[in-house]
Every structure is written in structure tokens, then in C-alpha cells.
PDB file of C-alpha atoms in Angstrom:
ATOM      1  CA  UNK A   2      -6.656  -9.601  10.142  1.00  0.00           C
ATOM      2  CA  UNK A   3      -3.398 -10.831  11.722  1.00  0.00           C
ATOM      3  CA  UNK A   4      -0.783  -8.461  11.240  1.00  0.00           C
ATOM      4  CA  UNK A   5       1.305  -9.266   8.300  1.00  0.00           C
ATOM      5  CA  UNK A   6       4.455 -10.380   9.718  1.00  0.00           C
ATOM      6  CA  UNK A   7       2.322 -13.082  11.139  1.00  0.00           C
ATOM      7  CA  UNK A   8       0.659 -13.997   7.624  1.00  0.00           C
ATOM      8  CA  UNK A   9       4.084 -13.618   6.002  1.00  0.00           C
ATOM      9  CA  UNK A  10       5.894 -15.767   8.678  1.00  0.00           C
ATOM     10  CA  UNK A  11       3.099 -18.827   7.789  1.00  0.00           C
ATOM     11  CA  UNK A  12       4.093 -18.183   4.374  1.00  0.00           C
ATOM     12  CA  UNK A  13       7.488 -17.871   4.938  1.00  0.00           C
ATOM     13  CA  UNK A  14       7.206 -21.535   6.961  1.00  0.00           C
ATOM     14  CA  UNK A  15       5.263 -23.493   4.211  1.00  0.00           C
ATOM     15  CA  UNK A  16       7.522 -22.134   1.510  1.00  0.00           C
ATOM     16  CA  UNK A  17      11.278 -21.854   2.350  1.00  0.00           C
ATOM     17  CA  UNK A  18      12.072 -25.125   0.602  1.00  0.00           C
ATOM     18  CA  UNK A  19      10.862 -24.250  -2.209  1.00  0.00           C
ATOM     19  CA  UNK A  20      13.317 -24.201  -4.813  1.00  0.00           C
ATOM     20  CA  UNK A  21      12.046 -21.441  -6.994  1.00  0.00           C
ATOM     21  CA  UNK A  22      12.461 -18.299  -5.628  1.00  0.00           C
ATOM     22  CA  UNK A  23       9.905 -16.303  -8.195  1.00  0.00           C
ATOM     23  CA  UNK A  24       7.435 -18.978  -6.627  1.00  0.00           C
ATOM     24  CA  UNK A  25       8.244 -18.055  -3.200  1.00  0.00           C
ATOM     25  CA  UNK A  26       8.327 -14.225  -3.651  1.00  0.00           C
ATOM     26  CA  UNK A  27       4.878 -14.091  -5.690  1.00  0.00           C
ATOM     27  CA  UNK A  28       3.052 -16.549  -3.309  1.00  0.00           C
ATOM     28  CA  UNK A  29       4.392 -14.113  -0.615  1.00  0.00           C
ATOM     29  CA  UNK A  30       2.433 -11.464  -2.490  1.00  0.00           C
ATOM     30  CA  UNK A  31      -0.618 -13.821  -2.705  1.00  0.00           C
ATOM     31  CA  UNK A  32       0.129 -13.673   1.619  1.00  0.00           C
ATOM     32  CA  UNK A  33      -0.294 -10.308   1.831  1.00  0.00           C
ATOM     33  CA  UNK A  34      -2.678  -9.304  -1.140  1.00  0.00           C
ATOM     34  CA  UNK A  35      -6.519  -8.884   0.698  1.00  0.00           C
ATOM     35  CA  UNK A  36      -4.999  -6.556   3.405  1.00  0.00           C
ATOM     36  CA  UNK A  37      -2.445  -4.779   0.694  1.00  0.00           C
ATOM     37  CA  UNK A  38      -5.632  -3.747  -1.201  1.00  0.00           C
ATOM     38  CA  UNK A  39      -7.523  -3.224   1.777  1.00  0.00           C
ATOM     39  CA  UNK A  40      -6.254  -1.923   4.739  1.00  0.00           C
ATOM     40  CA  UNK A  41      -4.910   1.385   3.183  1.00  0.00           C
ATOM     41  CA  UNK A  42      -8.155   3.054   2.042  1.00  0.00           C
ATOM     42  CA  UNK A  43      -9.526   1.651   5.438  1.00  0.00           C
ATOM     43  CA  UNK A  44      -7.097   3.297   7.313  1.00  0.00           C
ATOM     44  CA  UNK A  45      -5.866   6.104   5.494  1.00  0.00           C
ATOM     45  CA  UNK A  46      -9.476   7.276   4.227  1.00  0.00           C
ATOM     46  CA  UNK A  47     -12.355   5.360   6.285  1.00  0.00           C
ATOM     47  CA  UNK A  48     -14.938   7.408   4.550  1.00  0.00           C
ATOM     48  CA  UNK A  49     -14.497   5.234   1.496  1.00  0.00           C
ATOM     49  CA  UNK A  50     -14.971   2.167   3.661  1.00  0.00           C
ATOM     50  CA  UNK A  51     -18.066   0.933   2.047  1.00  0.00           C
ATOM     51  CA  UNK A  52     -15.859   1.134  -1.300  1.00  0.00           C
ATOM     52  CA  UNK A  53     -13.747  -1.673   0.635  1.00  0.00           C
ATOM     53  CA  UNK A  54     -16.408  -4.019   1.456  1.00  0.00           C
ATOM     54  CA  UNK A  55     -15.678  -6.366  -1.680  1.00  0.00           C
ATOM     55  CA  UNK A  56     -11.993  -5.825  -1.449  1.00  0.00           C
ATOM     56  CA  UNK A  57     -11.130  -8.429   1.190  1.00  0.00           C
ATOM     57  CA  UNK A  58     -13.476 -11.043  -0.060  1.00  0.00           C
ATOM     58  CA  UNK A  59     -12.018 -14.399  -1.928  1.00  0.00           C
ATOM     59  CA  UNK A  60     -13.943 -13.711  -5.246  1.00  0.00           C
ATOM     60  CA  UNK A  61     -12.741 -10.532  -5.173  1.00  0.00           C
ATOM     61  CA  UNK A  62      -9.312 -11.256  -4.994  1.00  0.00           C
ATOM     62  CA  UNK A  63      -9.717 -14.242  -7.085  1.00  0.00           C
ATOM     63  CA  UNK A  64     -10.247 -12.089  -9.646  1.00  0.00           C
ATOM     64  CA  UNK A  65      -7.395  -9.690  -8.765  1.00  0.00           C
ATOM     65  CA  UNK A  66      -5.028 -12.560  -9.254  1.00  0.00           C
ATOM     66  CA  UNK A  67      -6.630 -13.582 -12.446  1.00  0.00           C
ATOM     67  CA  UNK A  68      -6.022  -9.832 -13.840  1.00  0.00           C
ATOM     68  CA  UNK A  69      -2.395  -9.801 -11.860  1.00  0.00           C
ATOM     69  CA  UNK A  70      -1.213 -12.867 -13.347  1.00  0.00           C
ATOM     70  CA  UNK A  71      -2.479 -10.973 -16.554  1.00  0.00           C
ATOM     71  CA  UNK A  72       0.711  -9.194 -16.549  1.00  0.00           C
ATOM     72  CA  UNK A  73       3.161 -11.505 -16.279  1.00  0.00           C
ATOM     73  CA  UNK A  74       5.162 -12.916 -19.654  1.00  0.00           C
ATOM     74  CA  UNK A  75       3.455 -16.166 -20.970  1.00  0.00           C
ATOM     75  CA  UNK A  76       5.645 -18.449 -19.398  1.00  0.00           C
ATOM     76  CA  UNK A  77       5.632 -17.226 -16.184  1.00  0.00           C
ATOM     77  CA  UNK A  78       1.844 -16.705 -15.856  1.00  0.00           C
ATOM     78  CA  UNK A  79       0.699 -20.059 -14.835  1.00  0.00           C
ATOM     79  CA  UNK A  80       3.056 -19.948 -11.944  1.00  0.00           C
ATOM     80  CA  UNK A  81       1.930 -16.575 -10.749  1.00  0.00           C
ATOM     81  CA  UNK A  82      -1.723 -17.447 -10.723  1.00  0.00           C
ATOM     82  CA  UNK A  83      -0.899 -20.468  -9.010  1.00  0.00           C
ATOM     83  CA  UNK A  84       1.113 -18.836  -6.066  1.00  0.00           C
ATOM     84  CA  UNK A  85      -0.929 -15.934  -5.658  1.00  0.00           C
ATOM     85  CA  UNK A  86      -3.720 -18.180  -5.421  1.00  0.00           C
ATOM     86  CA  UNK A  87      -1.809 -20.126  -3.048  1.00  0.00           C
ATOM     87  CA  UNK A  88      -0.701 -17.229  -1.059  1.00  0.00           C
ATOM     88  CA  UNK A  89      -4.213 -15.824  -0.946  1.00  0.00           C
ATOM     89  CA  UNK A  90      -5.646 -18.928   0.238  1.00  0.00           C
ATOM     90  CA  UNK A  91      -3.374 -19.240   3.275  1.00  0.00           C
ATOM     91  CA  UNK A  92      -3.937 -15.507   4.061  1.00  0.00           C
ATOM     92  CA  UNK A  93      -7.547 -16.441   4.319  1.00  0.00           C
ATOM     93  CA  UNK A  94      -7.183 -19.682   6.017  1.00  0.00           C
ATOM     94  CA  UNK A  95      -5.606 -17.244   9.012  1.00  0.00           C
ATOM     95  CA  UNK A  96      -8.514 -15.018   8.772  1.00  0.00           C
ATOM     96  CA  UNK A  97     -11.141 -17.112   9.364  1.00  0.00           C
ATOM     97  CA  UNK A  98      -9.528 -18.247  12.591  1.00  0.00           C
ATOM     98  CA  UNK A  99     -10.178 -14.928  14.091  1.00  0.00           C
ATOM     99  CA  UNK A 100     -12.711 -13.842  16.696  1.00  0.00           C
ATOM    100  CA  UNK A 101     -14.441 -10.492  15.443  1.00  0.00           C
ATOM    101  CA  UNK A 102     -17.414  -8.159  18.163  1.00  0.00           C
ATOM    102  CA  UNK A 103     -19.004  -7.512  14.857  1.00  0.00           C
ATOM    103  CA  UNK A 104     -19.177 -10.842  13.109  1.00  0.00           C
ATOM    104  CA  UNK A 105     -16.073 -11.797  10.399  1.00  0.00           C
ATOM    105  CA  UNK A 106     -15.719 -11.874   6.896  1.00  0.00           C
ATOM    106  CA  UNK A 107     -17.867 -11.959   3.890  1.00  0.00           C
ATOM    107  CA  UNK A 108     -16.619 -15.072   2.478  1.00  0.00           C
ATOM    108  CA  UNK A 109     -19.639 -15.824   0.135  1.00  0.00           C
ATOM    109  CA  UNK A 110     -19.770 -12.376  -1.367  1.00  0.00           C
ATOM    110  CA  UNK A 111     -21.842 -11.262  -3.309  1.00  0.00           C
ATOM    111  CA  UNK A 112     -23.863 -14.135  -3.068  1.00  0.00           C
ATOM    112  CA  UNK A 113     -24.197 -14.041   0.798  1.00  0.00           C
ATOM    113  CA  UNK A 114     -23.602 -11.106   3.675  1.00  0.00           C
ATOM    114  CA  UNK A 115     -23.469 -14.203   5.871  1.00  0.00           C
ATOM    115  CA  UNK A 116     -19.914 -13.968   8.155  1.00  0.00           C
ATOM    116  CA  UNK A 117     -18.422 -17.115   9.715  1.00  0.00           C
ATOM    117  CA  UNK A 118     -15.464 -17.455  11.745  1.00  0.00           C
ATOM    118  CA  UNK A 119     -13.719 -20.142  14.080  1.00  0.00           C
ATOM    119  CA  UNK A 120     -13.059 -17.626  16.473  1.00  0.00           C
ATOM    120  CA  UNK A 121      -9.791 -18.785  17.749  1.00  0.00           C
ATOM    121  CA  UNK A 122      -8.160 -15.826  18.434  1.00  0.00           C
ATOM    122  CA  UNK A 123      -8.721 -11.634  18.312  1.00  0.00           C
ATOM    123  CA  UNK A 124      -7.321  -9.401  15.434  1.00  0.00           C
ATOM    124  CA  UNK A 125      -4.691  -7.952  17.703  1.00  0.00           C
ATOM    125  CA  UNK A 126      -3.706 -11.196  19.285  1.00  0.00           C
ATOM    126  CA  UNK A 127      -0.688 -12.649  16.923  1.00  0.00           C
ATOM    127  CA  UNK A 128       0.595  -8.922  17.435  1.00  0.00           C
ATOM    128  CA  UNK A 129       2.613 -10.098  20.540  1.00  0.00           C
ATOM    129  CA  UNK A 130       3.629 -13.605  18.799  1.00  0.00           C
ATOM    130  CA  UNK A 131       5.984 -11.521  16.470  1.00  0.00           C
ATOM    131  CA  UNK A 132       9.315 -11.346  17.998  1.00  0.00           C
ATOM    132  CA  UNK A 133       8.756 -15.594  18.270  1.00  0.00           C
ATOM    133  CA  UNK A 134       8.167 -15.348  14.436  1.00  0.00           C
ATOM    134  CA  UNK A 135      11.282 -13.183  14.040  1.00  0.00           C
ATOM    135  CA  UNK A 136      13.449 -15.548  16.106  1.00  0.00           C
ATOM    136  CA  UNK A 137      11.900 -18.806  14.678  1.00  0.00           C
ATOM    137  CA  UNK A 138      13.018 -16.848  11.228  1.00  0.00           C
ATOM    138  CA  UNK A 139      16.739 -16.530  12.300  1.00  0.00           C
ATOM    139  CA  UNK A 140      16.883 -20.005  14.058  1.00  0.00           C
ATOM    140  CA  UNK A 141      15.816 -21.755  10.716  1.00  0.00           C
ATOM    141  CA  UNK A 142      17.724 -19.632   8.380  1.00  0.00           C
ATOM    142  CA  UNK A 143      20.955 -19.735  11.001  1.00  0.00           C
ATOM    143  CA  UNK A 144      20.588 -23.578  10.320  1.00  0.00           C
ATOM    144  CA  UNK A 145      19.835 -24.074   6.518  1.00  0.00           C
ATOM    145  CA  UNK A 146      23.345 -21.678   6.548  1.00  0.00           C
ATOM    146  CA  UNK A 147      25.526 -24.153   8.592  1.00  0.00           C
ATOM    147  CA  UNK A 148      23.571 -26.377   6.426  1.00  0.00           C
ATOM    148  CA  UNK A 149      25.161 -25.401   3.093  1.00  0.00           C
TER     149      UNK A 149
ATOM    150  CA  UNK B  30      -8.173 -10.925 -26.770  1.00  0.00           C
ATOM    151  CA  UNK B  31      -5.956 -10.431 -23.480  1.00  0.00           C
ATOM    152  CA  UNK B  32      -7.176  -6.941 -23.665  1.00  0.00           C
ATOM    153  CA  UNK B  33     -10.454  -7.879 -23.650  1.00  0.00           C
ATOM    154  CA  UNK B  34     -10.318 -10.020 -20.602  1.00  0.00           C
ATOM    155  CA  UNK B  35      -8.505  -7.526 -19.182  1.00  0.00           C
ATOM    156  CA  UNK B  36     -11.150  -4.934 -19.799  1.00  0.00           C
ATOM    157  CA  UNK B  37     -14.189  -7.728 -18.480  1.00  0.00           C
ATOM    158  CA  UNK B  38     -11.999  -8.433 -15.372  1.00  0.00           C
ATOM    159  CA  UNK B  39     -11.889  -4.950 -14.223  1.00  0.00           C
ATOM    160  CA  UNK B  40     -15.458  -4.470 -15.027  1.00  0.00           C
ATOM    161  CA  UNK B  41     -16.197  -7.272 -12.625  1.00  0.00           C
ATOM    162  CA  UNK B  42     -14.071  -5.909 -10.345  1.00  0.00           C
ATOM    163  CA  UNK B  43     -15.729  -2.276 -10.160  1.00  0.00           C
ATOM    164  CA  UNK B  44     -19.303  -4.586  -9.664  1.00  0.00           C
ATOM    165  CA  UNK B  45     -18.036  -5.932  -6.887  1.00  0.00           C
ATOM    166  CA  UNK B  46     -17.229  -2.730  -5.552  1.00  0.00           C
ATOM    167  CA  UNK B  47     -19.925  -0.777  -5.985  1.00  0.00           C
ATOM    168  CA  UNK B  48     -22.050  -3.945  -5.384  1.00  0.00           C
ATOM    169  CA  UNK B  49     -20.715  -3.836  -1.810  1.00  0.00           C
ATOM    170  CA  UNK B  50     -21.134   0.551  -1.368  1.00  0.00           C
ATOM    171  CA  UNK B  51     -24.608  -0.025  -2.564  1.00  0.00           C
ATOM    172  CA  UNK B  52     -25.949  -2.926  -1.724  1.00  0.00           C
ATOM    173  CA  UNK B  53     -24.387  -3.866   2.223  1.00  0.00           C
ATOM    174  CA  UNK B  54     -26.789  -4.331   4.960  1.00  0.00           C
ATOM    175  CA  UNK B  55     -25.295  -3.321   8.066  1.00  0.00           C
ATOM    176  CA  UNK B  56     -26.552  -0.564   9.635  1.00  0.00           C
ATOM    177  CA  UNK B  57     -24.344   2.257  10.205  1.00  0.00           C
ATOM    178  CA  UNK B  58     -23.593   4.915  13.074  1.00  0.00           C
ATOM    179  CA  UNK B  59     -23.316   7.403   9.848  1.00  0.00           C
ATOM    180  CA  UNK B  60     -27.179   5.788   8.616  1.00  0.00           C
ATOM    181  CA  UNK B  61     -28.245   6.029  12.267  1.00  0.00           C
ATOM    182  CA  UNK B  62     -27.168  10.037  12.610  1.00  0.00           C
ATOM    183  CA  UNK B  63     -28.567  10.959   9.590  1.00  0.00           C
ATOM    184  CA  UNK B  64     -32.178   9.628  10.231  1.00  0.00           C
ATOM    185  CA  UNK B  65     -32.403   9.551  14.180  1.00  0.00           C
ATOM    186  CA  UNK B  66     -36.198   8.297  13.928  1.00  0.00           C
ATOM    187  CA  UNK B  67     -35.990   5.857  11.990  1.00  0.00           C
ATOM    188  CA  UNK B  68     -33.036   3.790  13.829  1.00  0.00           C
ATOM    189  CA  UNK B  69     -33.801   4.702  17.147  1.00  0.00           C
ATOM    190  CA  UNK B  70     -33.359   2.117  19.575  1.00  0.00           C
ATOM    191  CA  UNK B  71     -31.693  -0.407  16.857  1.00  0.00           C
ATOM    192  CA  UNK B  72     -28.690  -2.289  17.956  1.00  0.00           C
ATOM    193  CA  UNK B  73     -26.052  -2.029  15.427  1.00  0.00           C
ATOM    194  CA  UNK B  74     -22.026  -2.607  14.891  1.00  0.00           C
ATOM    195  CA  UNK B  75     -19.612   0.135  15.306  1.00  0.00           C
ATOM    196  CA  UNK B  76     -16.135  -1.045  14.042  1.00  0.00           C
ATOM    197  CA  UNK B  77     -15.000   1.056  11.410  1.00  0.00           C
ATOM    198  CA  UNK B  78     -11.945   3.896  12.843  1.00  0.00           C
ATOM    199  CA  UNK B  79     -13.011   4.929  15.750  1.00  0.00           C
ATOM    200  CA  UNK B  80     -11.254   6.067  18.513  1.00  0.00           C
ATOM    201  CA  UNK B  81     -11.950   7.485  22.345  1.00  0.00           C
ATOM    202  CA  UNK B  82     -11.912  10.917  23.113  1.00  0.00           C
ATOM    203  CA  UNK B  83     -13.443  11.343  26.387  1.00  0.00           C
ATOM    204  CA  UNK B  84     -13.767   9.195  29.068  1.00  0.00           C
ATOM    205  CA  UNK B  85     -16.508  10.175  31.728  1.00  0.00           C
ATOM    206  CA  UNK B  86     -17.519   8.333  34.598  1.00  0.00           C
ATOM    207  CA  UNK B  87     -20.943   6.596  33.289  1.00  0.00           C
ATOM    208  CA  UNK B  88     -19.383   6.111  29.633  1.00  0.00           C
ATOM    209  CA  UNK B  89     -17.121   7.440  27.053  1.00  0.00           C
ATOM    210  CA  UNK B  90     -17.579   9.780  24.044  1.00  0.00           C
ATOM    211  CA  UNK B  91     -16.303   8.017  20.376  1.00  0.00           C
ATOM    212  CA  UNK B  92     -14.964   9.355  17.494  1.00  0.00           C
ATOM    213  CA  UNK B  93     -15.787   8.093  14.042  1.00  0.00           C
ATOM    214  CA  UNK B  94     -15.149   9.919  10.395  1.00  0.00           C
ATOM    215  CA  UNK B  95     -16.342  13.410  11.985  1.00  0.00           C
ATOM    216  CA  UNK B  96     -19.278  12.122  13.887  1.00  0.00           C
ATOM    217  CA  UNK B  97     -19.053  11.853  17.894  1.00  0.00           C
ATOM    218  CA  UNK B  98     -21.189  10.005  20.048  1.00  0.00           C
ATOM    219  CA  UNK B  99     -21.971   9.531  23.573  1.00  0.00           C
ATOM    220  CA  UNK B 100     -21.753   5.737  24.809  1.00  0.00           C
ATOM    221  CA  UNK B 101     -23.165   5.216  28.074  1.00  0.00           C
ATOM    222  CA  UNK B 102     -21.781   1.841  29.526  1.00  0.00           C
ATOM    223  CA  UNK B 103     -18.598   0.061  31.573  1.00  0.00           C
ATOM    224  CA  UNK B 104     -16.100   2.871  30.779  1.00  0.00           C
ATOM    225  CA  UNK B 105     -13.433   1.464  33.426  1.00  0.00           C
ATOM    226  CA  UNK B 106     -10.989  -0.209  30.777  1.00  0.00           C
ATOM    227  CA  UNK B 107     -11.506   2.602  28.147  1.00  0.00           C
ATOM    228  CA  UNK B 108      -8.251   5.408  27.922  1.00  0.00           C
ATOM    229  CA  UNK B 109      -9.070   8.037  26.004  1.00  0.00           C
ATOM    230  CA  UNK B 110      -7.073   7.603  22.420  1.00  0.00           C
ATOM    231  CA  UNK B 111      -8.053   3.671  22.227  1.00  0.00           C
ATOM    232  CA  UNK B 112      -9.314   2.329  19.402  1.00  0.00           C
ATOM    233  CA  UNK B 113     -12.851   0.302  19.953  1.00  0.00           C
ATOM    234  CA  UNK B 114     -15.580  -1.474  18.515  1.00  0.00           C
ATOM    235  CA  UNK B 115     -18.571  -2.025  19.802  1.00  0.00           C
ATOM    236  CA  UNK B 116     -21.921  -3.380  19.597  1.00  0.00           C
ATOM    237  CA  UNK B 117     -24.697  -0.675  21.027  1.00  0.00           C
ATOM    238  CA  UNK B 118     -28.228   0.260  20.737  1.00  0.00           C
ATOM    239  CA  UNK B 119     -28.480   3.239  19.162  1.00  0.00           C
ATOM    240  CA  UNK B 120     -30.593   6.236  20.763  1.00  0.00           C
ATOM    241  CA  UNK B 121     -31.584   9.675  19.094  1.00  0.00           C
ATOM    242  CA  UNK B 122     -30.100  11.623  18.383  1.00  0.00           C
ATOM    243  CA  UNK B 123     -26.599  11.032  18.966  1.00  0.00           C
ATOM    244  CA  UNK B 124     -26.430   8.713  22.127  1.00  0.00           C
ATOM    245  CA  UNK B 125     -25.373   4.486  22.625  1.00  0.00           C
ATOM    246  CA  UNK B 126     -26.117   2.234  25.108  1.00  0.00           C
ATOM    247  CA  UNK B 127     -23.588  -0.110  25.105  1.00  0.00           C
ATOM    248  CA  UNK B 128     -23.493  -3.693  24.985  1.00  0.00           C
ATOM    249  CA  UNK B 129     -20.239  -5.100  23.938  1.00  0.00           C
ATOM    250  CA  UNK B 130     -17.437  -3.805  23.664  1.00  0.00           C
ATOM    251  CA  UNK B 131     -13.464  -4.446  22.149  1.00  0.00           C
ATOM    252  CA  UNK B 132     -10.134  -2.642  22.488  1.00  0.00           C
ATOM    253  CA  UNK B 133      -8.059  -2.719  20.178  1.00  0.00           C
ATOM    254  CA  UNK B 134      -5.263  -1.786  22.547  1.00  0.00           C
ATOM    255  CA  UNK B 135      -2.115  -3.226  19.762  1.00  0.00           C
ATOM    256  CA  UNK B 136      -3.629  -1.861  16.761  1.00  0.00           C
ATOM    257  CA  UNK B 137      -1.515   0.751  15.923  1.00  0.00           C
ATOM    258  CA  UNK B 138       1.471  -1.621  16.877  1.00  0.00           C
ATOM    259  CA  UNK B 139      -0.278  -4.007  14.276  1.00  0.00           C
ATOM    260  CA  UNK B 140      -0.220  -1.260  11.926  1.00  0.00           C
ATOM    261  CA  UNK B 141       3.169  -0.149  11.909  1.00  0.00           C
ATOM    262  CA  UNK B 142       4.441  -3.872  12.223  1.00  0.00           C
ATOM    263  CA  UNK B 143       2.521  -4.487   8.742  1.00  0.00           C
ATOM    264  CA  UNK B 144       4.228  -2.340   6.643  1.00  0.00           C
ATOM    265  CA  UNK B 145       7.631  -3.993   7.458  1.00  0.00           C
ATOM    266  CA  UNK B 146       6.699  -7.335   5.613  1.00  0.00           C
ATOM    267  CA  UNK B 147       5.851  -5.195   2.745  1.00  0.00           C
ATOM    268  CA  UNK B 148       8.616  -3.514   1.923  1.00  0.00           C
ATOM    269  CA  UNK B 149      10.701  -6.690   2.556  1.00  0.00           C
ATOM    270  CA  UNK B 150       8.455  -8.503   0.004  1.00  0.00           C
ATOM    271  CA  UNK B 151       8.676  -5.658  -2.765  1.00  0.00           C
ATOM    272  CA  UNK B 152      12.457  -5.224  -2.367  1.00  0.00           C
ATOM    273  CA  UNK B 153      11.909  -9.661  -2.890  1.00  0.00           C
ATOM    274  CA  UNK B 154      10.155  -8.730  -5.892  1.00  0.00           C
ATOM    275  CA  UNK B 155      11.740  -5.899  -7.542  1.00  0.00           C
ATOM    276  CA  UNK B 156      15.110  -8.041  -7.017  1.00  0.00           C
ATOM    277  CA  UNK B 157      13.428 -11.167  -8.910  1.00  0.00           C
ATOM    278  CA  UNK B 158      10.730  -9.558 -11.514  1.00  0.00           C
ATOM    279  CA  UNK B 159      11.155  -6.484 -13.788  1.00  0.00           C
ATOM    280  CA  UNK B 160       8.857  -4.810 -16.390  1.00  0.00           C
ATOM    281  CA  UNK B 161       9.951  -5.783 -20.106  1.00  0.00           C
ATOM    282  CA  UNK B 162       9.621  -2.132 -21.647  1.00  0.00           C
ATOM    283  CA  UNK B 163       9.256  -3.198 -24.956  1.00  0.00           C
ATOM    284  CA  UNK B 164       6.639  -5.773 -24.409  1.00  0.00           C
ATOM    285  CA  UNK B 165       4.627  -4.128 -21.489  1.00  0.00           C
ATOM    286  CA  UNK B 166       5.162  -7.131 -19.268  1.00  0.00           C
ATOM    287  CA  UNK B 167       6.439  -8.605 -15.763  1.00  0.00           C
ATOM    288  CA  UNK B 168       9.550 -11.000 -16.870  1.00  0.00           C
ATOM    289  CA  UNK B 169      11.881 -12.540 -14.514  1.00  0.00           C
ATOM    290  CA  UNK B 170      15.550 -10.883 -14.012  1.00  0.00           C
ATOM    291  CA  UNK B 171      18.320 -12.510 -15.594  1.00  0.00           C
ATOM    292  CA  UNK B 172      16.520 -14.779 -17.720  1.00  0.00           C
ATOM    293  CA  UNK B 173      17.301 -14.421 -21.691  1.00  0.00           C
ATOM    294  CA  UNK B 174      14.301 -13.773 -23.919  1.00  0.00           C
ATOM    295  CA  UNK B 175      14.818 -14.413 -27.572  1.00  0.00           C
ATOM    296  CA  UNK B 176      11.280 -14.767 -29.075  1.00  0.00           C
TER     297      UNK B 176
END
């Protein structure tokens, strides 16, 4: 994965203008979602890290969002679905630009263990990209201020 | 009837999981350790935690969930401490020959950097979304409910 500042940052690029901020803050949450579920158990208990395999996987989280949205008031689920869904996908779109030593992601499971990846760049790579991210951040929000 | 799909969600969810536990094919240095004979001289995918804890002048010795193992291979980039994955052929009873190799040398940067976006994004959410008590559901704050 991309560290999350980097997945949040694309989020945070494709969504600013958005008018609705519950929009903006759930598809956020969409952003971050596969490695939110993940990456704890991975890190914090690697033993369980065949319980993980299914976690970071677009049906799986598919389905997360379907049972998330779940919990929302009626007339807010259809928008939650919708930018979780949204969020997910972009978090994934990242993903599968990445160059893995052990193959990539199961993005067919559980109907395939096949991995595919573009291979653009490594897992650690966007790590030194974030203070660009963080100034891009306060150059665009410095300007929508004047803006206003 | 939302309970129900609740309830059929979640079961689908535990199938995945246990689907994946169960049913993945990679072969593992835990698989390999266990039954020396039978993997010996597979090459397999080490990726999962592990770190460096020696470095010696034909190799390096690996760390992974209580198991260590001796790689034998290009040890000159290795520090002890890094985090690595690698892709070796496995040789009983406890030994690698390496044949690729990756160092994660920002991970834990990449770690630590991660958990910043998601406190931002909860503080986002907790200041836009609360739980309705009364009807056991995420509404947004400020809004008026009457029905």
C-alpha cells in the first residue's frame, strides 16, 4: 500500500470541491478503509495474517461498505454507500499501481489467487512524496481562503 | 429485514475470511519449518513481518513470528533491524538461498505517517456524524429529525 497520507491526499484532490462535506468525510473513509481493516492485525499481530488475506480484497470490502452504509439513517445511506464505494475504489486504483517482490493483490478473490499489478512504483516509494502532498495541501487551501 | 441482511452480510464476511486462512496457496516459511521434507528445495515468498537480526558476511539471519532463518545471499545492503522480503529457495531444515530480495528501508516511517490521516479523518467524522441513541443509527450533526 501507499501510505495513507498519500491515499488521503488523492482523495483529498478529487474531492475538495465538493460541496457536501458528509460526502467528502465518508468517501475519505472509503480512502482509507482496506488498510484501516487491514494493516492493524498485520502489524500488530502477524500470526493472524492468514485471517487478513480476504480483508484487503474489493469484494471484501464491497461488502464492508454494504454492511457500513447499513448503519447510517435512511436518508443518508445512499450517499454513504456511494462515497465509500467511491473512496474504496480510488484506494485501490493506487494499489494496483504498485510494484510488489511477491506478486500484488488478490483482486479476483475468492474466485482467483491470481495477483496483477502495473508496477509503477514500490510500497515505500510515495513515503518521501509526503511533505509535497502536505505543501500542495496548504497551497490550495491558502488559495480557496483568499478566495472567499 | 435490515437485521437479516445484516446477519447474511457478516456471514459472508466471516466466509471470506476463513475462505482465505483455509484455502490460500502460497507456501509459507511457517509450512516450510514445520515439514522440512516435504518443501525442501521449493522457492517460496517471504513477506509477511520480518525483520534482520544478524548480518554475517555470506548472508543474513531473518526474523519472522518466532521462527529464524539463515539466508545465504548478497548481504551488503542488509542492516540488521531492516525490514525485508524476499523470494528464496527454501532448504531443510531452517536455511534460504536467496534470490530476490526488498528493503523496506521507510516502512516504519510509512507506518507512523499512516496513522496521522486517521485521526484527522475520525476527528472529520465525529465532527459531521453522530450515533442517534434512540434509534441505533449514524445521523448527521445538526440536522433536525422529526419522523
Amino acid at each position: 500500500m501507499p501510505d495513507l497520507i498519500t491515499h488521503t491526499f488523492a482523495a483529498y484532490l478529487l474531492t475538495r470541491t465538493a460541496s457536501q462535506r458528509s460526502f467528502r468525510y465518508l468517501f475519505y473513509l472509503g480512502t482509507i478503509l482496506p488498510d484501516i481493516l487491514s494493516r492493524p492485525i498485520y502489524i500488530l499481530a502477524p500470526r493472524w495474517y492468514a485471517y487478513t488475506i480476504a480483508i484487503h480484497t474489493p469484494v471484501f470490502i464491497a461488502l464492508t461498505i454494504f454492511l457500513l452504509s447499513e448503519w447510517f439513517a435512511a436518508d443518508l445511506r445512499a450517499l454513504a454507500r456511494k462515497a465509500l464505494f467511491l473512496g474504496a475504489t480510488l484506494h485501490f486504483s493506487l494499489d494496483i499501481m504498485q510494484r510488489h517482490l511477491g506478486g500484488g493483490y488478490l483482486w479476483l478473490y475468492p474466485f482467483s489467487w491470481r495477483t496483477f499489478e502495473l508496477g509503477w512504483f514500490g510500497p515505500e516509494a510515495t513515503v518521501g512524496w509526503v511533505p509535497v502532498w502536505i505543501g500542495l495541501v496548504v497551497v490550495i487551501e491558502a488559495r480557496l481562503h483568499l478566495k472567499k | 429485514m435490515r437485521s437479516a441482511y445484516g446477519i447474511l452480510l457478516c456471514a459472508l464476511l466471516a466466509g471470506l475470511i476463513y475462505y482465505g486462512k483455509e484455502h490460500n496457496p502460497a507456501i509459507t516459511l511457517g509450512m516450510c519449518m514445520e515439514n522440512p521434507a516435504a518443501y525442501d528445495g521449493q522457492t517460496i515468498f517471504i513477506g509477511t513481518e520480518i525483520t534482520v537480526r544478524e548480518v554475517l558476511e555470506d548472508g543474513f539471519r531473518i526474523h519472522q513470528m518466532g521462527r529464524f532463518a539463515r539466508v545465504y545471499g548478497e548481504s551488503a545492503q542488509v542492516k540488521k533491524g531492516d525490514s525485508v522480503q524476499l523470494v528464496a529457495q527454501f532448504r531443510a531444515p531452517d536455511q534460504l538461498v536467496l534470490e530476490k530480495l526488498y528493503i523496506a528501508k521507510k516502512r516504519r516511517w510509512k507506518i507512523a505517517l499512516s496513522v496521522v490521516p486517521v485521526v484527522l479523518i475520525a476527528v472529520a467524522l465525529f465532527s459531521a456524524f453522530k450515533v442517534d441513541g434512540r434509534r441505533f443509527e449514524i445521523v448527521e450533526r445538526g440536522r433536525c429529525r422529526t419522523s
